[in-house]
Amino acid sequence: MIEQLENLVRTGGLKAEPPDANESAGLLRSAVDRLKDAHNSALSFASRFDLAYNSAHALALYALRQMGYRSDKRYLVFQCLTYTADVSKTQIRIFVLCHERRNLAEYEGYLDVDEKLLAELLQATNALLEKISE
């Protein structure tokens, strides 16, 4: 696992950086708060999707930072979950798809309302939180 992360350092995808306890606590707190709010069905789809996506990203970044790495590329943080949190490829595909959908919404103003995908994102993020909390 470390070998693959070190390869990403050599190619410039990741930077080696020791974990920071305050940063880690903040990422975890933010992720938990956002995930809780994302489950609130009274909020709009767009809000819930944004909250769930950002919770997943904070958890993925937390896992990467715990291993002593950082990335400026949001999608790479998700792809590294195989090595940082032993997450299934199916879960990673969900996170990457949501990253693509988030980019469409952020940069092109198009958000595909897909309740099934939101449910899968919430489930995958809940599982990631459990994995990280072990």
Coordinates of C-alpha atoms in Angstrom, one line a residue:
M1 CA 0.0 0.0 0.0
I2 CA 2.7 2.5 1.0
E3 CA 4.6 1.6 -2.2
Q4 CA 1.7 2.8 -4.4
L5 CA 1.4 6.0 -2.4
E6 CA 5.1 6.6 -2.7
N7 CA 4.8 6.2 -6.4
L8 CA 2.2 8.9 -6.5
V9 CA 4.7 11.1 -4.5
R10 CA 7.3 10.5 -7.2
T11 CA 5.0 11.4 -10.0
G12 CA 3.7 14.5 -8.2
G13 CA 0.2 13.4 -7.5
L14 CA 0.8 13.3 -3.7
K15 CA 3.0 15.2 -1.3
A16 CA 4.4 13.6 1.8
E17 CA 3.4 15.5 4.9
P18 CA 3.2 14.4 8.5
P19 CA -0.3 14.1 9.9
D20 CA -1.5 17.0 12.0
A21 CA -3.8 16.2 14.9
N22 CA -5.8 19.5 14.8
E23 CA -6.3 19.2 11.0
S24 CA -7.4 15.5 11.4
A25 CA -9.9 16.4 14.2
G26 CA -11.3 19.2 12.1
L27 CA -11.7 17.0 9.1
L28 CA -13.5 14.3 11.1
R29 CA -15.7 16.8 12.9
S30 CA -16.7 18.4 9.6
A31 CA -17.4 15.1 7.9
V32 CA -19.6 13.8 10.7
D33 CA -21.6 17.1 10.9
R34 CA -22.1 17.2 7.1
L35 CA -23.1 13.6 6.9
K36 CA -25.6 14.0 9.6
D37 CA -27.1 17.0 7.8
A38 CA -27.0 15.2 4.5
H39 CA -29.5 12.6 5.9
N40 CA -32.0 15.4 6.6
S41 CA -34.7 14.8 3.9
A42 CA -36.2 18.2 4.6
L43 CA -33.2 19.8 2.8
S44 CA -33.1 20.2 -1.0
F45 CA -31.5 17.5 -3.1
A46 CA -28.7 19.9 -4.1
S47 CA -27.9 20.7 -0.4
R48 CA -28.0 17.0 0.6
F49 CA -25.8 16.0 -2.3
D50 CA -23.3 18.7 -1.6
L51 CA -23.2 17.9 2.1
A52 CA -22.8 14.1 1.4
Y53 CA -20.1 14.7 -1.2
N54 CA -18.1 17.0 1.0
S55 CA -18.4 14.6 3.9
A56 CA -17.0 11.8 1.8
H57 CA -14.2 14.1 0.6
A58 CA -13.3 15.1 4.2
L59 CA -13.2 11.4 5.3
A60 CA -11.1 10.4 2.3
L61 CA -8.7 13.3 3.0
Y62 CA -8.6 12.4 6.7
A63 CA -7.6 8.8 5.7
L64 CA -4.9 10.1 3.3
R65 CA -3.6 12.6 5.9
Q66 CA -3.4 9.8 8.6
M67 CA -1.0 8.0 6.2
G68 CA 1.2 11.1 6.0
Y69 CA 0.2 12.3 2.5
R70 CA -1.7 15.2 0.9
S71 CA -3.1 15.9 -2.6
D72 CA -4.3 19.0 -4.3
K73 CA -6.4 16.8 -6.6
R74 CA -9.8 16.0 -5.1
Y75 CA -10.4 13.0 -7.3
L76 CA -7.1 11.5 -6.3
V77 CA -8.0 11.6 -2.6
F78 CA -10.9 9.2 -3.5
Q79 CA -8.8 7.0 -5.7
C80 CA -6.3 6.5 -2.9
L81 CA -9.0 5.1 -0.6
T82 CA -8.0 1.6 -1.8
Y83 CA -4.7 2.1 0.0
T84 CA -5.7 4.4 2.9
A85 CA -8.9 2.8 4.1
D86 CA -9.1 -0.5 2.3
V87 CA -12.4 0.6 0.6
S88 CA -14.0 -1.5 -2.2
K89 CA -13.7 -0.5 -5.8
T90 CA -17.5 -0.2 -5.9
Q91 CA -17.4 2.5 -3.2
I92 CA -14.6 4.3 -5.0
R93 CA -16.6 4.3 -8.2
I94 CA -19.5 5.9 -6.4
F95 CA -17.3 8.6 -4.9
V96 CA -15.6 9.3 -8.3
L97 CA -19.0 9.5 -10.1
C98 CA -20.2 11.9 -7.4
H99 CA -17.1 13.9 -7.9
E100 CA -17.8 14.2 -11.6
R101 CA -21.4 15.2 -10.9
R102 CA -20.3 17.7 -8.3
N103 CA -17.9 19.2 -10.9
L104 CA -20.8 19.5 -13.5
A105 CA -22.9 21.3 -10.9
E106 CA -20.0 23.5 -9.7
Y107 CA -18.5 24.5 -13.0
E108 CA -21.3 24.1 -15.5
G109 CA -24.4 24.7 -13.4
Y110 CA -25.9 21.3 -14.2
L111 CA -27.0 19.0 -11.3
D112 CA -28.5 15.7 -12.3
V113 CA -31.1 15.0 -9.6
D114 CA -30.6 11.3 -9.0
E115 CA -32.0 10.1 -5.7
K116 CA -30.6 6.6 -6.2
L117 CA -27.1 8.0 -6.5
L118 CA -27.6 10.1 -3.4
A119 CA -28.7 7.1 -1.4
E120 CA -25.6 5.2 -2.7
L121 CA -23.4 8.1 -1.7
L122 CA -24.9 8.3 1.7
Q123 CA -24.4 4.5 2.2
A124 CA -20.8 4.6 1.0
T125 CA -20.0 7.6 3.1
N126 CA -21.5 5.9 6.2
A127 CA -19.4 2.8 5.5
L128 CA -16.3 4.9 5.1
L129 CA -16.9 6.7 8.4
E130 CA -17.3 3.3 10.1
K131 CA -14.1 2.0 8.5
I132 CA -12.2 5.1 9.6
S133 CA -13.6 4.9 13.1
E134 CA -12.5 1.3 13.7

